[in-house]
Short mmCIF file of N, CA and C in Angstrom, two decimals:
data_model
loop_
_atom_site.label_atom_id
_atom_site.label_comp_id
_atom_site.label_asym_id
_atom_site.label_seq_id
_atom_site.Cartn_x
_atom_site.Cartn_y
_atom_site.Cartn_z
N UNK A 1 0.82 -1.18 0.00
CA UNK A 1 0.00 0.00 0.00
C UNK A 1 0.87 1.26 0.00
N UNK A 2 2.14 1.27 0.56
CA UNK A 2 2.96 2.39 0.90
C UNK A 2 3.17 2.96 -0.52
N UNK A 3 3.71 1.97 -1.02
CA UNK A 3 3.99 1.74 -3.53
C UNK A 3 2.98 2.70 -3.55
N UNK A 4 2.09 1.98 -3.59
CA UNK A 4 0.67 2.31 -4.17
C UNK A 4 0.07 4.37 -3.53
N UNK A 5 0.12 4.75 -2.43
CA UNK A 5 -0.06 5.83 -2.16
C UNK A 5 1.07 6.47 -2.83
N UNK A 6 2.39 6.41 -2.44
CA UNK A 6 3.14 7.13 -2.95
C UNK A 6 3.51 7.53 -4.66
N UNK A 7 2.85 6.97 -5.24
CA UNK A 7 2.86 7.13 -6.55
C UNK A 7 1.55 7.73 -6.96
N UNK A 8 0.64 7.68 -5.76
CA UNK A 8 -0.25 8.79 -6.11
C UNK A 8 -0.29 10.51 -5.53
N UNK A 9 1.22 10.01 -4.91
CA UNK A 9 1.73 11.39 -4.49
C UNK A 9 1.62 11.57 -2.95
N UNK A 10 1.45 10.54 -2.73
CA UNK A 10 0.84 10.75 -1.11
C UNK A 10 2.47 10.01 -0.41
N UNK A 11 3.44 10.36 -0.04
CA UNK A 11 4.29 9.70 0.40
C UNK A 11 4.08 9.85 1.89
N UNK A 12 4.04 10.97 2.70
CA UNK A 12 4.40 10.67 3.65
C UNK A 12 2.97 11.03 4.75
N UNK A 13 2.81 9.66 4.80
CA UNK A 13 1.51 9.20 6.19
C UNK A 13 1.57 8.85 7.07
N UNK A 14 0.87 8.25 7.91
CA UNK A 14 1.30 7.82 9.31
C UNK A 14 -0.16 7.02 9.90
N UNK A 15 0.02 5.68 10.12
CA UNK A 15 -1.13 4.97 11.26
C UNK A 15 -1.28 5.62 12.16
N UNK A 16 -2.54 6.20 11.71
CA UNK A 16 -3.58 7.37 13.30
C UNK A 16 -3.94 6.02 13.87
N UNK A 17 -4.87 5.26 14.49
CA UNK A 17 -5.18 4.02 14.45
C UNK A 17 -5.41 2.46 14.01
N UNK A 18 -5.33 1.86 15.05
CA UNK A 18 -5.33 0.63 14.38
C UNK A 18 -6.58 -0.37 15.61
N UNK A 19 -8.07 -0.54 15.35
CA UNK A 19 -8.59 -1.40 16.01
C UNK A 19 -8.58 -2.75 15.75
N UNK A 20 -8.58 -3.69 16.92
CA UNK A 20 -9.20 -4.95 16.70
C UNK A 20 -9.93 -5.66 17.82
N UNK A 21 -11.44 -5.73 16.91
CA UNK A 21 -12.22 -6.53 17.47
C UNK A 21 -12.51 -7.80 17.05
N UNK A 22 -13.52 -8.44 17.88
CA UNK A 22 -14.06 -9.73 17.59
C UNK A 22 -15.46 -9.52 17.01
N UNK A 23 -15.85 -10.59 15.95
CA UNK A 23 -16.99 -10.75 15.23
C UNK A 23 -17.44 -12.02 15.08
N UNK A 24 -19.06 -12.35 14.94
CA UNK A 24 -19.42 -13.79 13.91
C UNK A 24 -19.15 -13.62 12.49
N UNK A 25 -18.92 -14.15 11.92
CA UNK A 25 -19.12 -14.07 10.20
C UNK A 25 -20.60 -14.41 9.81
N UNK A 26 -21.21 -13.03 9.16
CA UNK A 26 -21.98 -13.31 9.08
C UNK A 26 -21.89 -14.14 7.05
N UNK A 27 -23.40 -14.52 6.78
CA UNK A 27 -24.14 -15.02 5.60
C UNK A 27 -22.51 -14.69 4.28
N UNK A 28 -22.30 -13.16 4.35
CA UNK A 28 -21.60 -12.57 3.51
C UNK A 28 -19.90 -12.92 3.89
N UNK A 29 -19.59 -12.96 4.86
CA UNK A 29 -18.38 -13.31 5.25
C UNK A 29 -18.08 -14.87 5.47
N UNK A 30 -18.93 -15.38 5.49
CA UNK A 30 -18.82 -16.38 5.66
C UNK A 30 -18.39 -17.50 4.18
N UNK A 31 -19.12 -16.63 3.43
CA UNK A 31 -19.11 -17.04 1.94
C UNK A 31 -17.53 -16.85 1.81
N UNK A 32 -17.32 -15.75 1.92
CA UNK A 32 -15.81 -15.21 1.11
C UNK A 32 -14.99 -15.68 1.98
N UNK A 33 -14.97 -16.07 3.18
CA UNK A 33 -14.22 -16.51 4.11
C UNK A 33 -14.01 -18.47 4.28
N UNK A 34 -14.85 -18.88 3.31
CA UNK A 34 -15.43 -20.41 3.51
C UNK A 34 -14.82 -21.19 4.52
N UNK A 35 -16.36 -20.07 5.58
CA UNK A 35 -16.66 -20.50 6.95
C UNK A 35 -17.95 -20.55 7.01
N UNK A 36 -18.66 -21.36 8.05
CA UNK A 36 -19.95 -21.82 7.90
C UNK A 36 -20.27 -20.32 8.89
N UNK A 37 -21.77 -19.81 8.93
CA UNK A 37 -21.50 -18.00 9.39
C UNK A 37 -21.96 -18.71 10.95
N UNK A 38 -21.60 -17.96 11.58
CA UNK A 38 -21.58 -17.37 13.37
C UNK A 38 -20.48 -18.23 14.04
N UNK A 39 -19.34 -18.62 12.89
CA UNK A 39 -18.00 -18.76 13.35
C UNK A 39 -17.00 -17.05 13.66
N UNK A 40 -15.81 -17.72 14.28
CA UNK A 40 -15.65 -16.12 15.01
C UNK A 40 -14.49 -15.44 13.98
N UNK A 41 -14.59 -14.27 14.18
CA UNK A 41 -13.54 -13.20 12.53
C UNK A 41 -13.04 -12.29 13.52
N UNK A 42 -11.98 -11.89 13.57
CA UNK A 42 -11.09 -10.96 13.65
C UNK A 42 -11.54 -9.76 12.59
N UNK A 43 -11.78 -8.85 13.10
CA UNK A 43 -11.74 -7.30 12.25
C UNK A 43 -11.22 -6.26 12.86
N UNK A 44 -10.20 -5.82 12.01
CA UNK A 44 -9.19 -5.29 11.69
C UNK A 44 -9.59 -3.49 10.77
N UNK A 45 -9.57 -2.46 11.92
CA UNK A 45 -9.83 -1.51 11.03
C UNK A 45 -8.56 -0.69 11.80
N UNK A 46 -8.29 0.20 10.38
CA UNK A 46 -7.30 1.42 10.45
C UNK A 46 -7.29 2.53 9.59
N UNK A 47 -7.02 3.25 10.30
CA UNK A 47 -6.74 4.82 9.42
C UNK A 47 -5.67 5.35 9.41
N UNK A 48 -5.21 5.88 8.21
CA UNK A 48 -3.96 6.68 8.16
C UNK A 48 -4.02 7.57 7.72
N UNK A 49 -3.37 8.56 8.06
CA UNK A 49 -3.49 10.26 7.77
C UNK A 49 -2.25 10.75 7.34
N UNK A 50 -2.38 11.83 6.84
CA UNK A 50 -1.53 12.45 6.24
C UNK A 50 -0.79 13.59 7.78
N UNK A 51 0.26 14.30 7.13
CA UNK A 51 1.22 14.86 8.45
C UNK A 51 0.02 16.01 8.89
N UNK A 52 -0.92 16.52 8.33
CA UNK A 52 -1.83 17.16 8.72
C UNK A 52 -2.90 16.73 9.51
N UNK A 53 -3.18 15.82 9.52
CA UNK A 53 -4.28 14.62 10.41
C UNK A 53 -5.29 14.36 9.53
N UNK A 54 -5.39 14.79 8.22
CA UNK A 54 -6.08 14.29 7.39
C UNK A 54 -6.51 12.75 6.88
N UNK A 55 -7.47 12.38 6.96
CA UNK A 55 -7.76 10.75 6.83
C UNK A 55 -7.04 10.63 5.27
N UNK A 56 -6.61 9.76 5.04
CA UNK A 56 -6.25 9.52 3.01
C UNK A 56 -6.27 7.79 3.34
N UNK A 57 -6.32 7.05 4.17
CA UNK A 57 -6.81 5.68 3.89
C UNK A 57 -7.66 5.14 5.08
N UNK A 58 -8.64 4.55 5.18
CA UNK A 58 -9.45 3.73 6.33
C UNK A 58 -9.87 2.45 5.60
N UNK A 59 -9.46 1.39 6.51
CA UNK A 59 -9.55 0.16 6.02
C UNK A 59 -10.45 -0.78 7.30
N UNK A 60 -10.88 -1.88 6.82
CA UNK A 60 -11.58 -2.42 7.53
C UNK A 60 -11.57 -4.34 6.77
N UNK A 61 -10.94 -5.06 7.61
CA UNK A 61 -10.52 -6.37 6.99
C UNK A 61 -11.41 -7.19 7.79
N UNK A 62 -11.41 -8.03 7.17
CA UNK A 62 -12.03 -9.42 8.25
C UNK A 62 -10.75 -10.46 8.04
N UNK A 63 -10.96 -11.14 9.17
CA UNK A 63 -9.72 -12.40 8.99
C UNK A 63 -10.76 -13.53 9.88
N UNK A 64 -10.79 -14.96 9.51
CA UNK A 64 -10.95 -15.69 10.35
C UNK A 64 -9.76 -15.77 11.09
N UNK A 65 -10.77 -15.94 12.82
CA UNK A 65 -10.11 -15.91 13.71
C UNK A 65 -9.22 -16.66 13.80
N UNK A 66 -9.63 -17.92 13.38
CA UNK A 66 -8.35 -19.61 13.43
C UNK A 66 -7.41 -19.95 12.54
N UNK A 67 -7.29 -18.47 11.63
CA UNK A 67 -5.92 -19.01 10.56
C UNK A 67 -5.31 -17.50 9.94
N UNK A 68 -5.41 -17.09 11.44
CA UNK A 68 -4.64 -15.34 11.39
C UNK A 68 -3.61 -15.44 12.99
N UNK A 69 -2.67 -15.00 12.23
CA UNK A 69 -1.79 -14.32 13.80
C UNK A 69 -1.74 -12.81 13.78
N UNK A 70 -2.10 -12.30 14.36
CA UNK A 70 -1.70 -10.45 14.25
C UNK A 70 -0.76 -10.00 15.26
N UNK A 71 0.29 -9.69 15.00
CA UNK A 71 1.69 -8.94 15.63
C UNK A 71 1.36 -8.02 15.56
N UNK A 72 0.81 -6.68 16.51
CA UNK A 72 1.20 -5.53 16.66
C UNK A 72 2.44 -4.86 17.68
N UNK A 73 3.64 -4.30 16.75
CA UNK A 73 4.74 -3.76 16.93
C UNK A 73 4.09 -2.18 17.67
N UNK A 74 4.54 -1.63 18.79
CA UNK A 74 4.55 -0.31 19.05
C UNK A 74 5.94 -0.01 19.07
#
């Protein structure tokens, strides 16, 4: 993603946040996830801003819970 902004001119950003909660998968996630639904998902949202505090990306992932590790580095 870093490639990808910076060639749209956006080089220098910064992770304002990073949440993670717990979810079921629902009907829709469950499909794309091939998990049967009200198994449990990891979601994963973040925003990054520009040196002004301006939002320029917010993301929001799902992961099943049982075949994700998430390392957060501070």
């Amino acid at each position: 993603m870093t490639r990808t902004l910076a060639r749209l001119g956006f080089a220098d950003y910064q992770r304002r946040t990073t949440r993670i909660t717990a979810s079921f998968a629902d009907a829709i996630d469950a499909a794309r996830l091939e998990l049967v639904p009200g198994r449990p998902v990891l979601v994963v949202e973040s925003v990054n801003v520009l040196p002004d505090g301006s939002p320029i990306l917010v993301n929001r992932v799902r992961f099943a819970a049982d075949r994700v590790e998430l390392v957060v580095d501070v």
